[in-house]
mmCIF file of C-alpha atoms and ligand atoms in Angstrom:
data_model
loop_
_atom_site.group_PDB
_atom_site.id
_atom_site.type_symbol
_atom_site.label_atom_id
_atom_site.label_comp_id
_atom_site.label_asym_id
_atom_site.label_seq_id
_atom_site.Cartn_x
_atom_site.Cartn_y
_atom_site.Cartn_z
ATOM 1 C CA MET A 1 116.725 75.310 80.427
ATOM 2 C CA SER A 2 116.819 72.861 83.315
ATOM 3 C CA LEU A 3 115.464 74.164 86.566
ATOM 4 C CA ALA A 4 118.497 73.585 88.564
ATOM 5 C CA ILE A 5 122.180 72.781 88.245
ATOM 6 C CA GLN A 6 124.200 69.766 89.244
ATOM 7 C CA ASP A 7 126.629 70.033 92.308
ATOM 8 C CA ASP A 8 129.372 67.805 93.339
ATOM 9 C CA LYS A 9 127.076 65.320 95.018
ATOM 10 C CA ASN A 10 124.724 65.070 92.001
ATOM 11 C CA LYS A 11 122.000 66.956 93.828
ATOM 12 C CA LYS A 12 120.031 69.604 91.987
ATOM 13 C CA LYS A 13 121.158 73.046 93.152
ATOM 14 C CA ILE A 14 118.575 75.677 92.987
ATOM 15 C CA THR A 15 119.870 79.105 91.792
ATOM 16 C CA THR A 16 118.383 82.485 91.166
ATOM 17 C CA LEU A 17 118.068 81.526 87.594
ATOM 18 C CA SER A 18 116.130 78.502 88.534
ATOM 19 C CA ILE A 19 113.842 80.743 90.570
ATOM 20 C CA LYS A 20 113.245 82.912 87.545
ATOM 21 C CA GLU A 21 112.681 79.876 85.336
ATOM 22 C CA MET A 22 110.104 78.442 87.737
ATOM 23 C CA LYS A 23 108.025 81.492 87.108
ATOM 24 C CA ARG A 24 108.262 81.166 83.321
ATOM 25 C CA ILE A 25 107.051 77.638 83.450
ATOM 26 C CA GLY A 26 104.488 78.264 86.054
ATOM 27 C CA ARG A 27 105.860 75.975 88.847
ATOM 28 C CA LYS A 28 105.170 77.454 92.218
ATOM 29 C CA ILE A 29 108.310 78.351 94.358
ATOM 30 C CA VAL A 30 108.320 76.642 97.804
ATOM 31 C CA CYS A 31 110.069 78.779 100.411
ATOM 32 C CA LEU A 32 110.474 78.663 104.262
ATOM 33 C CA THR A 33 112.665 80.434 106.804
ATOM 34 C CA ALA A 34 115.225 78.453 108.868
ATOM 35 C CA TYR A 35 117.801 79.381 111.377
ATOM 36 C CA ASP A 36 119.763 76.455 112.022
ATOM 37 C CA ALA A 37 121.539 73.409 110.348
ATOM 38 C CA MET A 38 118.815 70.963 111.730
ATOM 39 C CA MET A 39 115.912 72.643 109.960
ATOM 40 C CA GLY A 40 118.131 73.397 106.894
ATOM 41 C CA ARG A 41 118.610 69.699 106.640
ATOM 42 C CA VAL A 42 114.999 68.694 107.071
ATOM 43 C CA PHE A 43 113.757 71.355 104.567
ATOM 44 C CA SER A 44 116.329 70.314 102.013
ATOM 45 C CA GLU A 45 115.010 66.693 102.389
ATOM 46 C CA ALA A 46 111.349 67.978 101.958
ATOM 47 C CA ASP A 47 112.378 69.680 98.626
ATOM 48 C CA VAL A 48 111.993 73.238 99.725
ATOM 49 C CA ASP A 49 113.246 75.494 96.894
ATOM 50 C CA LEU A 50 114.392 78.510 98.846
ATOM 51 C CA ILE A 51 115.316 78.980 102.553
ATOM 52 C CA LEU A 52 115.427 82.429 103.915
ATOM 53 C CA VAL A 53 117.532 82.998 107.082
ATOM 54 C CA GLY A 54 115.078 85.795 107.998
ATOM 55 C CA ASP A 55 115.759 88.477 110.531
ATOM 56 C CA SER A 56 112.474 86.931 112.034
ATOM 57 C CA LEU A 57 115.043 85.172 114.148
ATOM 58 C CA GLY A 58 114.870 88.164 116.329
ATOM 59 C CA ASN A 59 111.198 87.372 117.019
ATOM 60 C CA VAL A 60 111.286 83.596 117.039
ATOM 61 C CA PHE A 61 114.668 82.661 118.107
ATOM 62 C CA GLN A 62 115.596 85.517 120.379
ATOM 63 C CA GLY A 63 112.160 86.318 121.796
ATOM 64 C CA LEU A 64 112.351 89.923 120.823
ATOM 65 C CA GLU A 65 109.322 92.259 119.952
ATOM 66 C CA THR A 66 110.812 93.447 116.649
ATOM 67 C CA THR A 67 113.497 92.532 114.233
ATOM 68 C CA LEU A 68 115.432 95.850 114.636
ATOM 69 C CA SER A 69 118.111 94.791 116.863
ATOM 70 C CA VAL A 70 119.212 91.588 114.989
ATOM 71 C CA THR A 71 122.907 92.114 114.083
ATOM 72 C CA LEU A 72 125.097 91.388 110.956
ATOM 73 C CA LYS A 73 127.065 88.934 113.109
ATOM 74 C CA GLN A 74 123.925 86.918 114.196
ATOM 75 C CA ILE A 75 122.635 86.744 110.702
ATOM 76 C CA ILE A 76 126.101 85.561 109.615
ATOM 77 C CA TYR A 77 126.136 82.943 112.520
ATOM 78 C CA HIS A 78 122.669 81.636 111.653
ATOM 79 C CA THR A 79 123.194 81.586 107.893
ATOM 80 C CA LYS A 80 126.404 79.534 108.196
ATOM 81 C CA ALA A 81 124.544 76.968 110.210
ATOM 82 C CA VAL A 82 121.738 76.829 107.618
ATOM 83 C CA VAL A 83 124.154 76.582 104.768
ATOM 84 C CA ARG A 84 125.958 73.773 106.639
ATOM 85 C CA GLY A 85 122.752 71.748 107.088
ATOM 86 C CA SER A 86 121.228 72.307 103.655
ATOM 87 C CA ASP A 87 122.221 70.962 100.219
ATOM 88 C CA HIS A 88 120.139 71.955 97.315
ATOM 89 C CA PRO A 89 117.872 74.928 98.325
ATOM 90 C CA LEU A 90 118.774 78.576 97.426
ATOM 91 C CA ILE A 91 119.925 79.925 100.765
ATOM 92 C CA VAL A 92 119.094 83.663 101.097
ATOM 93 C CA ALA A 93 120.344 85.844 104.103
ATOM 94 C CA ASP A 94 118.282 88.772 105.375
ATOM 95 C CA MET A 95 120.213 91.971 105.764
ATOM 96 C CA PRO A 96 119.563 93.342 109.137
ATOM 97 C CA PHE A 97 118.115 96.832 109.970
ATOM 98 C CA MET A 98 120.690 99.582 109.206
ATOM 99 C CA THR A 99 123.245 97.457 107.413
ATOM 100 C CA TYR A 100 121.943 98.471 103.916
ATOM 101 C CA GLN A 101 119.882 101.693 104.289
ATOM 102 C CA VAL A 102 122.499 104.240 104.903
ATOM 103 C CA THR A 103 124.694 104.196 101.821
ATOM 104 C CA ALA A 104 124.738 101.867 98.788
ATOM 105 C CA ASN A 105 128.482 101.301 99.362
ATOM 106 C CA GLU A 106 128.014 100.228 102.971
ATOM 107 C CA ALA A 107 125.139 97.768 101.785
ATOM 108 C CA LEU A 108 127.629 96.346 99.202
ATOM 109 C CA THR A 109 130.359 95.849 101.710
ATOM 110 C CA ASN A 110 128.018 94.221 104.250
ATOM 111 C CA ALA A 111 126.380 91.937 101.567
ATOM 112 C CA GLY A 112 129.835 90.933 100.500
ATOM 113 C CA GLN A 113 130.763 90.065 104.002
ATOM 114 C CA ILE A 114 127.518 88.044 104.407
ATOM 115 C CA MET A 115 128.220 86.142 101.058
ATOM 116 C CA LYS A 116 131.954 85.517 101.853
ATOM 117 C CA GLU A 117 131.498 84.278 105.389
ATOM 118 C CA THR A 118 128.355 82.064 105.057
ATOM 119 C CA GLY A 119 128.405 80.733 101.583
ATOM 120 C CA CYS A 120 124.818 81.727 100.981
ATOM 121 C CA SER A 121 123.683 82.638 97.420
ATOM 122 C CA ALA A 122 121.828 85.849 97.874
ATOM 123 C CA VAL A 123 120.692 88.508 100.299
ATOM 124 C CA LYS A 124 117.245 90.084 101.063
ATOM 125 C CA VAL A 125 116.558 93.764 101.657
ATOM 126 C CA GLU A 126 113.313 95.483 102.668
ATOM 127 C CA GLY A 127 111.838 98.575 100.994
ATOM 128 C CA SER A 128 112.429 100.886 97.951
ATOM 129 C CA SER A 129 114.110 104.011 99.209
ATOM 130 C CA PRO A 130 116.514 105.508 96.690
ATOM 131 C CA VAL A 131 119.485 104.255 98.842
ATOM 132 C CA VAL A 132 117.972 100.812 98.741
ATOM 133 C CA ILE A 133 117.419 100.760 95.009
ATOM 134 C CA GLU A 134 120.826 102.062 94.426
ATOM 135 C CA ALA A 135 122.179 99.339 96.805
ATOM 136 C CA ILE A 136 120.302 96.698 94.899
ATOM 137 C CA ARG A 137 121.709 97.972 91.529
ATOM 138 C CA LYS A 138 125.319 97.934 93.029
ATOM 139 C CA MET A 139 124.958 94.494 94.640
ATOM 140 C CA THR A 140 123.565 92.801 91.511
ATOM 141 C CA GLU A 141 126.255 94.462 89.322
ATOM 142 C CA THR A 142 128.820 93.028 91.627
ATOM 143 C CA GLY A 143 127.394 89.499 91.357
ATOM 144 C CA ILE A 144 125.375 89.462 94.605
ATOM 145 C CA PRO A 145 121.820 88.394 93.854
ATOM 146 C CA VAL A 146 119.027 90.388 95.796
ATOM 147 C CA LEU A 147 115.635 89.410 96.897
ATOM 148 C CA GLY A 148 113.411 92.491 97.527
ATOM 149 C CA HIS A 149 110.747 92.779 100.092
ATOM 150 C CA LEU A 150 107.590 95.057 99.826
ATOM 151 C CA GLY A 151 104.189 95.474 101.526
ATOM 152 C CA LEU A 152 104.524 95.048 105.244
ATOM 153 C CA THR A 153 108.170 95.526 105.965
ATOM 154 C CA PRO A 154 108.827 94.669 109.526
ATOM 155 C CA GLN A 155 112.047 96.888 109.819
ATOM 156 C CA SER A 156 109.743 99.876 109.293
ATOM 157 C CA ILE A 157 107.443 98.978 112.129
ATOM 158 C CA ASN A 158 108.198 102.253 114.041
ATOM 159 C CA GLN A 159 107.264 104.344 110.914
ATOM 160 C CA PHE A 160 103.996 102.465 110.337
ATOM 161 C CA GLY A 161 103.125 101.918 113.939
ATOM 162 C CA SER A 162 101.208 98.584 113.287
ATOM 163 C CA TYR A 163 101.476 95.229 111.492
ATOM 164 C CA ARG A 164 98.235 95.871 109.520
ATOM 165 C CA ALA A 165 97.886 94.846 105.876
ATOM 166 C CA ARG A 166 99.491 97.157 103.326
ATOM 167 C CA GLY A 167 98.087 98.386 99.941
ATOM 168 C CA THR A 168 94.414 98.342 101.031
ATOM 169 C CA ASN A 169 93.867 101.825 99.798
ATOM 170 C CA GLN A 170 94.553 102.844 96.163
ATOM 171 C CA ASP A 171 97.422 105.309 96.817
ATOM 172 C CA GLU A 172 99.349 102.681 98.940
ATOM 173 C CA ALA A 173 98.496 99.899 96.328
ATOM 174 C CA GLU A 174 99.798 101.925 93.579
ATOM 175 C CA ARG A 175 103.047 102.760 95.406
ATOM 176 C CA ILE A 176 103.660 99.079 96.152
ATOM 177 C CA PHE A 177 102.951 98.263 92.475
ATOM 178 C CA HIS A 178 105.286 100.955 91.291
ATOM 179 C CA ASP A 179 108.033 100.026 93.876
ATOM 180 C CA ALA A 180 107.833 96.319 92.684
ATOM 181 C CA HIS A 181 108.856 97.557 89.269
ATOM 182 C CA LEU A 182 111.622 99.738 90.619
ATOM 183 C CA LEU A 183 113.100 96.644 92.414
ATOM 184 C CA GLN A 184 112.954 94.640 89.337
ATOM 185 C CA GLU A 185 114.575 97.408 87.150
ATOM 186 C CA ALA A 186 117.359 97.618 89.710
ATOM 187 C CA GLY A 187 118.096 93.911 89.229
ATOM 188 C CA ALA A 188 116.426 92.049 92.025
ATOM 189 C CA PHE A 189 115.743 88.413 91.044
ATOM 190 C CA ALA A 190 112.459 88.143 92.980
ATOM 191 C CA VAL A 191 110.505 90.119 95.453
ATOM 192 C CA VAL A 192 108.729 89.034 98.766
ATOM 193 C CA LEU A 193 105.155 90.611 98.975
ATOM 194 C CA GLU A 194 104.054 90.643 102.546
ATOM 195 C CA LYS A 195 100.375 91.051 103.788
ATOM 196 C CA ILE A 196 98.772 92.840 100.859
ATOM 197 C CA PRO A 197 95.395 92.178 99.176
ATOM 198 C CA ALA A 198 95.355 89.062 96.832
ATOM 199 C CA GLU A 199 94.284 91.164 93.932
ATOM 200 C CA LEU A 200 97.218 93.517 94.281
ATOM 201 C CA GLY A 201 99.555 90.396 94.624
ATOM 202 C CA LYS A 202 97.956 89.139 91.366
ATOM 203 C CA ARG A 203 98.500 92.461 89.487
ATOM 204 C CA ILE A 204 102.058 92.639 90.632
ATOM 205 C CA SER A 205 102.839 88.961 89.744
ATOM 206 C CA GLU A 206 101.207 89.247 86.238
ATOM 207 C CA SER A 207 103.161 92.386 85.480
ATOM 208 C CA LEU A 208 106.687 91.504 86.719
ATOM 209 C CA SER A 209 109.000 89.336 84.918
ATOM 210 C CA ILE A 210 110.749 88.334 88.150
ATOM 211 C CA SER A 211 109.123 86.008 90.626
ATOM 212 C CA THR A 212 106.976 87.106 93.482
ATOM 213 C CA ILE A 213 106.985 85.291 96.815
ATOM 214 C CA GLY A 214 103.953 85.958 98.837
ATOM 215 C CA ILE A 215 103.433 85.745 102.595
ATOM 216 C CA GLY A 216 99.860 86.856 103.226
ATOM 217 C CA ALA A 217 99.674 88.197 99.593
ATOM 218 C CA GLY A 218 97.224 85.644 98.195
ATOM 219 C CA PRO A 219 97.293 82.632 95.839
ATOM 220 C CA TYR A 220 98.496 84.353 92.752
ATOM 221 C CA CYS A 221 102.133 84.895 93.700
ATOM 222 C CA ASP A 222 104.829 82.838 91.971
ATOM 223 C CA GLY A 223 105.691 81.414 95.320
ATOM 224 C CA GLN A 224 104.964 81.287 98.906
ATOM 225 C CA ILE A 225 106.958 81.704 102.191
ATOM 226 C CA LEU A 226 106.024 81.168 105.790
ATOM 227 C CA VAL A 227 108.045 81.334 108.889
ATOM 228 C CA TRP A 228 108.687 77.786 109.803
ATOM 229 C CA THR A 229 107.831 77.890 113.540
ATOM 230 C CA ASP A 230 104.457 79.543 112.644
ATOM 231 C CA MET A 231 103.415 76.880 109.953
ATOM 232 C CA LEU A 232 104.571 73.952 112.142
ATOM 233 C CA GLY A 233 102.720 75.337 115.203
ATOM 234 C CA LEU A 234 105.695 75.961 117.465
ATOM 235 C CA THR A 235 104.768 79.695 117.755
ATOM 236 C CA THR A 236 101.670 80.085 119.882
ATOM 237 C CA ASP A 237 101.306 83.758 120.199
ATOM 238 C CA PHE A 238 101.162 84.771 116.511
ATOM 239 C CA ASN A 239 98.115 83.748 114.613
ATOM 240 C CA PRO A 240 97.534 85.959 111.539
ATOM 241 C CA ARG A 241 95.095 84.454 108.954
ATOM 242 C CA PHE A 242 97.725 83.912 106.242
ATOM 243 C CA VAL A 243 99.419 81.081 108.422
ATOM 244 C CA ARG A 244 98.205 77.689 107.872
ATOM 245 C CA HIS A 245 99.222 75.354 110.672
ATOM 246 C CA TYR A 246 100.513 71.964 109.396
ATOM 247 C CA LEU A 247 101.315 70.629 112.594
ATOM 248 C CA ASN A 248 100.976 71.534 116.300
ATOM 249 C CA LEU A 249 104.535 71.252 117.348
ATOM 250 C CA ASN A 250 104.127 73.105 120.582
ATOM 251 C CA GLU A 251 101.618 70.467 121.766
ATOM 252 C CA LEU A 252 103.667 67.572 120.427
ATOM 253 C CA ILE A 253 106.950 68.734 122.037
ATOM 254 C CA LEU A 254 105.017 69.706 125.282
ATOM 255 C CA ASN A 255 103.547 66.100 125.727
ATOM 256 C CA ALA A 256 106.769 64.467 124.661
ATOM 257 C CA VAL A 257 108.796 66.452 127.320
ATOM 258 C CA LYS A 258 106.096 65.866 129.965
ATOM 259 C CA SER A 259 106.338 61.988 129.240
ATOM 260 C CA TYR A 260 110.222 62.186 129.513
ATOM 261 C CA GLY A 261 109.811 64.088 132.911
ATOM 262 C CA ASP A 262 107.424 61.474 134.169
ATOM 263 C CA ASP A 263 109.730 58.676 133.120
ATOM 264 C CA VAL A 264 112.765 60.356 134.798
ATOM 265 C CA ARG A 265 110.734 60.926 138.088
ATOM 266 C CA SER A 266 109.368 57.485 138.194
ATOM 267 C CA ASN A 267 112.779 56.046 137.487
ATOM 268 C CA ASN A 268 111.307 54.447 134.217
ATOM 269 C CA PHE A 269 114.119 56.119 132.189
ATOM 270 C CA PRO A 270 116.799 54.754 131.494
ATOM 271 C CA ASN A 271 115.726 51.244 131.410
ATOM 272 C CA LYS A 272 118.193 48.163 131.121
ATOM 273 C CA SER A 273 118.482 48.360 127.316
ATOM 274 C CA GLU A 274 119.089 51.989 127.484
ATOM 275 C CA SER A 275 122.102 51.478 129.848
ATOM 276 C CA TYR A 276 125.684 50.117 129.708
HETATM 277 O O1 LIG B 301 112.335 87.764 108.294
HETATM 278 C C1 LIG B 301 111.511 87.002 107.685
HETATM 279 O O2 LIG B 301 111.348 85.838 108.197
HETATM 280 C C2 LIG B 301 111.107 87.470 106.638
HETATM 281 C C3 LIG B 301 109.868 86.584 105.974
HETATM 282 C C4 LIG B 301 108.515 86.733 106.861
HETATM 283 C C5 LIG B 301 109.533 87.009 104.422
HETATM 284 O O3 LIG B 301 111.319 88.629 106.235
#
């Protein structure tokens, strides 16, 4: 089976089947978050496999402390923009807090609205409560692919009280391991594992047939995801050890904008060739 399907423009479109296939053949899955068309375009060009329109947009885009107040309307707005900017990556929309945890039917209705209005190819949900498991089953049976999310689940921050690593004691590790299997049995096509010990990430990845996508879950996961503003150094106040900085965008932008300011103030911009 080929890793992707052809779309109209002859680009290779990544599907949930491709994501499963990548695990089978041992090709690591490259994932990033994005919240707008510009980054969707850049990440498409850079051959990212999966783009998550994460509810982390509450933190990075809206400047909020938690992701809890992100709404369905906001996720739809940002997902539409990312879909418009991207071509071949698989676009996954994060389901906001309280849009899928109350009843499985409500989850199905909300996921359906996200898919219909945005054109994304899958949704993501956090946790493994009985309602969430039932919701995953209903969504996948209806043709809506679901990405699960275990370990540190930011929508439950008020329950846990901190962003500490999860699965660091035996009971918690066994629960996460067990829950990963529940998600797989319910029909999830992959599962995000956030901030858990590398050995637990390895155990889960080796025992599941679906793909694992790690964020702070060590090198043995089938793929990796980072919040783009963290990995490109635009976020300055969030420095967990699992983030590798590939760029210091904050400094680059700061210096460029300062130069622009200097040029405007000294009447060095615009010059003759930049004028009509
Ligand atoms: O909301 C988000 O960006 C996420 C990723 C960190 C996995 O859930």
